[in-house]
GROMACS .gro file of C-alpha atoms in nm:
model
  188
    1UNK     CA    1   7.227   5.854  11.032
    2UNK     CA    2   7.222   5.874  10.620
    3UNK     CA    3   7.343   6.208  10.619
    4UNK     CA    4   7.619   6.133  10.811
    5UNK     CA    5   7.754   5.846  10.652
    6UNK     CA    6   7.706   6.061  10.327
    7UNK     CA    7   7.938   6.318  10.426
    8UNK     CA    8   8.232   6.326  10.518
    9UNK     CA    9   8.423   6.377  10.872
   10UNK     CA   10   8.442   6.706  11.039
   11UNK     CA   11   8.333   6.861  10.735
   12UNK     CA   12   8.293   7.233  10.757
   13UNK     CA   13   7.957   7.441  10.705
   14UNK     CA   14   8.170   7.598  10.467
   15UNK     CA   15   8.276   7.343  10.260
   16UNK     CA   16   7.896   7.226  10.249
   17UNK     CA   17   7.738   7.529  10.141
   18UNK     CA   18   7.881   7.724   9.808
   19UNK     CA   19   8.057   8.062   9.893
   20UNK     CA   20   7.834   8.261   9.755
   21UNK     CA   21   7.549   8.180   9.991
   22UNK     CA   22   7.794   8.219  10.285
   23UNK     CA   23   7.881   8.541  10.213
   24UNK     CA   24   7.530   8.649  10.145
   25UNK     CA   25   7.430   8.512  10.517
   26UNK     CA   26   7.723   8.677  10.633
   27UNK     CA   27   7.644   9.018  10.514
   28UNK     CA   28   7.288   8.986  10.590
   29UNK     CA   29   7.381   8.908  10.953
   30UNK     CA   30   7.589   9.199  10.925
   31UNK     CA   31   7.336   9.446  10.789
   32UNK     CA   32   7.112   9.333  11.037
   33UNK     CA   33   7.304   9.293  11.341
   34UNK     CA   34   7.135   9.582  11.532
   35UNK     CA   35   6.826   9.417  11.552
   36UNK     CA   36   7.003   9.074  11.606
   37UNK     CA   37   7.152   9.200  11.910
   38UNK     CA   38   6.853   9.421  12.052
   39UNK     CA   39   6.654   9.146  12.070
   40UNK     CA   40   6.952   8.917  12.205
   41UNK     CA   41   6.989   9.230  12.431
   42UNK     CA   42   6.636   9.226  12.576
   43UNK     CA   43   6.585   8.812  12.651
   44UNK     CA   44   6.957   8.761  12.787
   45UNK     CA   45   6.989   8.772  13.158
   46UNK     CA   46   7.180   9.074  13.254
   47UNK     CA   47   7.420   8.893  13.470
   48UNK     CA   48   7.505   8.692  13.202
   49UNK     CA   49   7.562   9.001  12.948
   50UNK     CA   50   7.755   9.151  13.208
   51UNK     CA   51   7.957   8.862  13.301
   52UNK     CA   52   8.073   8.847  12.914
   53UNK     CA   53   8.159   9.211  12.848
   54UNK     CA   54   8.298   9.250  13.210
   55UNK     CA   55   8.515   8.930  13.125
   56UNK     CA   56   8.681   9.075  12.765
   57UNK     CA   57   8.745   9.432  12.924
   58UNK     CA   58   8.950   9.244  13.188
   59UNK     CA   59   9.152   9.071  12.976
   60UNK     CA   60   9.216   9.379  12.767
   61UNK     CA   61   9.233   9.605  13.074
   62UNK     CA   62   9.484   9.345  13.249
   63UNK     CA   63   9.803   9.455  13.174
   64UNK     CA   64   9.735   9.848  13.240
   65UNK     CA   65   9.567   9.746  13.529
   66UNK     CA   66   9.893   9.559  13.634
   67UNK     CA   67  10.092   9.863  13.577
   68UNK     CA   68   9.891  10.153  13.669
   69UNK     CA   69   9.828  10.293  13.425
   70UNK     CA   70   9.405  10.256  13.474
   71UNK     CA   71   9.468  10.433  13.831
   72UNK     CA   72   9.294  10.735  13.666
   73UNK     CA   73   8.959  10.553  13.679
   74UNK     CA   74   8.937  10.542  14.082
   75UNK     CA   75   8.609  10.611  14.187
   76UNK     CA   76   8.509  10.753  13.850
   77UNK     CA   77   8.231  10.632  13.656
   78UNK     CA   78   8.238  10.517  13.272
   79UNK     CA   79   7.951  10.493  13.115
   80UNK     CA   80   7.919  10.267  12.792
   81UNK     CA   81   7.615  10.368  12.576
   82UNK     CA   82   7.483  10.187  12.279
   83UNK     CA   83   7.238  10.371  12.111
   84UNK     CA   84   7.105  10.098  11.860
   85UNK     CA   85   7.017   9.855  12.172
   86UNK     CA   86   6.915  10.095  12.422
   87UNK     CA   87   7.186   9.973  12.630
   88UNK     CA   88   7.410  10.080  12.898
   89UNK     CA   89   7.723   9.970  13.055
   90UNK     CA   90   7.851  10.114  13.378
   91UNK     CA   91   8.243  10.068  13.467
   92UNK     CA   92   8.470  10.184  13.777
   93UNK     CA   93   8.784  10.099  13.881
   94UNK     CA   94   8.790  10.030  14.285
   95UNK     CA   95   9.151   9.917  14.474
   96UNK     CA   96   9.286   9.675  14.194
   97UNK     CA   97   8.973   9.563  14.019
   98UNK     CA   98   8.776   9.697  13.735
   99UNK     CA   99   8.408   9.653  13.819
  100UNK     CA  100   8.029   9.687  13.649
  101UNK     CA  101   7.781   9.875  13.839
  102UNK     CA  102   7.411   9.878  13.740
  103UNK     CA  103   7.218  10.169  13.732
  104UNK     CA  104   7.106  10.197  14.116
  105UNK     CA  105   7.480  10.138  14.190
  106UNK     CA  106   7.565  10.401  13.991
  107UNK     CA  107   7.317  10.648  14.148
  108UNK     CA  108   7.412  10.554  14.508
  109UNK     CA  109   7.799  10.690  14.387
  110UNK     CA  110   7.709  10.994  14.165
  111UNK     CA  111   7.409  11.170  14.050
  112UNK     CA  112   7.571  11.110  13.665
  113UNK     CA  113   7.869  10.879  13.518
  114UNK     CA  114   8.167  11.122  13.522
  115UNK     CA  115   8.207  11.053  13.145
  116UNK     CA  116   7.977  10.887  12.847
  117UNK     CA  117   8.049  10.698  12.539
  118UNK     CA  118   7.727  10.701  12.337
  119UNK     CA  119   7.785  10.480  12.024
  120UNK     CA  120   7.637  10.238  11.744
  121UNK     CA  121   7.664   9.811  11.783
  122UNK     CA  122   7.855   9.924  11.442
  123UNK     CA  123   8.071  10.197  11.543
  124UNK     CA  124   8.138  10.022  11.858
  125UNK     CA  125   8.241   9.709  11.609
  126UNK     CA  126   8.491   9.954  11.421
  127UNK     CA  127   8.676  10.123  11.721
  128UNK     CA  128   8.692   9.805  11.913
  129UNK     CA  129   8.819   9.615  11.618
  130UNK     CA  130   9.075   9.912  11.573
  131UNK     CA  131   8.993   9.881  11.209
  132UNK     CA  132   8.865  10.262  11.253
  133UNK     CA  133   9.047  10.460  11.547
  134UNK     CA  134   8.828  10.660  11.761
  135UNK     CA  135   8.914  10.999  11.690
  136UNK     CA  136   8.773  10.885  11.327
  137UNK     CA  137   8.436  10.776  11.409
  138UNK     CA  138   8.419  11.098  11.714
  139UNK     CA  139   8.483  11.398  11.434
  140UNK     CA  140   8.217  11.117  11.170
  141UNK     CA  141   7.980  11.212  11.473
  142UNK     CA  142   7.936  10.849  11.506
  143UNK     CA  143   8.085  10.823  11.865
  144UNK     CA  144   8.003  11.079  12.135
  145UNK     CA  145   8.152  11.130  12.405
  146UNK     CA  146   8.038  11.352  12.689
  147UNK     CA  147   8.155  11.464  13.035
  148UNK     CA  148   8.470  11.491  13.195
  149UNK     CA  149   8.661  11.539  12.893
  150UNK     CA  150   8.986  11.464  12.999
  151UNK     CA  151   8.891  11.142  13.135
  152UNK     CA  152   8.701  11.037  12.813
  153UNK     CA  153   9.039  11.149  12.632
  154UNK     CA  154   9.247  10.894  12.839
  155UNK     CA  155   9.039  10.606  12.802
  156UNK     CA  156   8.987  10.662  12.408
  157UNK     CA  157   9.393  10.672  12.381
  158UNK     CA  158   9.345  10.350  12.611
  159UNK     CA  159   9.143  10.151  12.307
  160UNK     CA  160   9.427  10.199  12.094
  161UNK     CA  161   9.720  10.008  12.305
  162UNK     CA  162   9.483   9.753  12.355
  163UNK     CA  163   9.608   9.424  12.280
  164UNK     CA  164   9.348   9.222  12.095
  165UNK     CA  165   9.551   8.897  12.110
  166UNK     CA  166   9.416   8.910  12.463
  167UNK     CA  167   9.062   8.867  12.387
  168UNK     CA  168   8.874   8.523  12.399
  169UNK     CA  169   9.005   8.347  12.053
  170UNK     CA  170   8.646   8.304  11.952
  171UNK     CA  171   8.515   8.650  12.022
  172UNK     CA  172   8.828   8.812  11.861
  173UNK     CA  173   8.755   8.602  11.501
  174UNK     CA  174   8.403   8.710  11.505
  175UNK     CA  175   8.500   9.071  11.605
  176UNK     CA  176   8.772   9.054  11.312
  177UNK     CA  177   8.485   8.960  11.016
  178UNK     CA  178   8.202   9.130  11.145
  179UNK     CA  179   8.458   9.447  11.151
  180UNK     CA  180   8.599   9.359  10.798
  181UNK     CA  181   8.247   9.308  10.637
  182UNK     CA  182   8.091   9.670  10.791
  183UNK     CA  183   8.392   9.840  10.636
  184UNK     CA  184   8.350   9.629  10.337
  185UNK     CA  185   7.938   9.745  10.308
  186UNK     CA  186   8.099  10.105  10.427
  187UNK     CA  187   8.320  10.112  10.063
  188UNK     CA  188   8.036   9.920   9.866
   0.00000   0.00000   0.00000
């Protein structure tokens, strides 16, 4: 009760804490934000992980999706590595929806994904930012993609018409600084 009569109304974190120690705690997050998220990876329910990713590549997705321009993803299978976590996404497009499959899924449709995208939480960060463009971090080595080739081109040329504006305000702020403050460590 003292401490809130003390300060003041909907005072901000930052306005209580000086800006040095902010952006200190920011960067730290930052440089640590592989191990942040692995072990975020390994005690969130995977529905609920899903449900979140599945839920942003809609929204981005929606508008191709509307026009048909994802109809090259039919029955084909995108897989969505990231290395750091030791996780893996599965995507397919069936009829008019986009869909995640988990791994048995997967292997009931097709012995292998028709095409991989094997990344870093950090290079992942950069391309879906579009702070760094794809080709960038692919020729850097630090994206890899494998498979059907010509598929993986399409959906990398995909990431760059994709309309961030679309994404969940609060995801798309945190996506901008955490973004801003790798390529800020990057030119340190």
């Amino acid at each position: 009760m003292l401490l809130q009569k003390l300060m003041p109304k909907r005072m901000l974190l930052s306005d209580a804490l000086p800006t040095c120690l902010l952006q200190k705690t920011k960067h730290k997050l930052i440089e640590n934000s592989s191990s942040l998220l692995s072990l975020a990876h390994r005690i969130m329910p995977t529905k609920a992980e899903n449900y979140f990713v599945l839920h942003q590549v809609k929204r981005l997705s929606q508008p191709f999706m509307d026009e048909g321009e994802i109809d090259f993803l039919d029955n084909k299978i995108v897989e969505v590595e990231i290395r750091d976590l030791a996780a893996k996404w599965y995507f397919t497009k069936i009829g008019q929806q986009l869909v995640m499959l988990d791994a048995a899924e997967v292997l009931s449709i097709s012995p292998e994904p028709n095409v991989v995208f094997s990344a870093s939480v950090d290079a992942l960060v950069l391309m879906a930012s579009q702070k760094v463009d794809p080709d960038t971090l692919f020729f850097n080595r630090k994206l890899k993609i494998t498979g059907d080739t010509e598929l993986g081109l399409e959906i990398k040329n995909l990431f760059d018409q994709f309309d961030l504006e679309l994404l969940d305000k609060p995801f798309r702020k945190v996506l901008g600084t955490w973004s801003d403050e790798l390529i800020a460590i990057q030119i340190s």
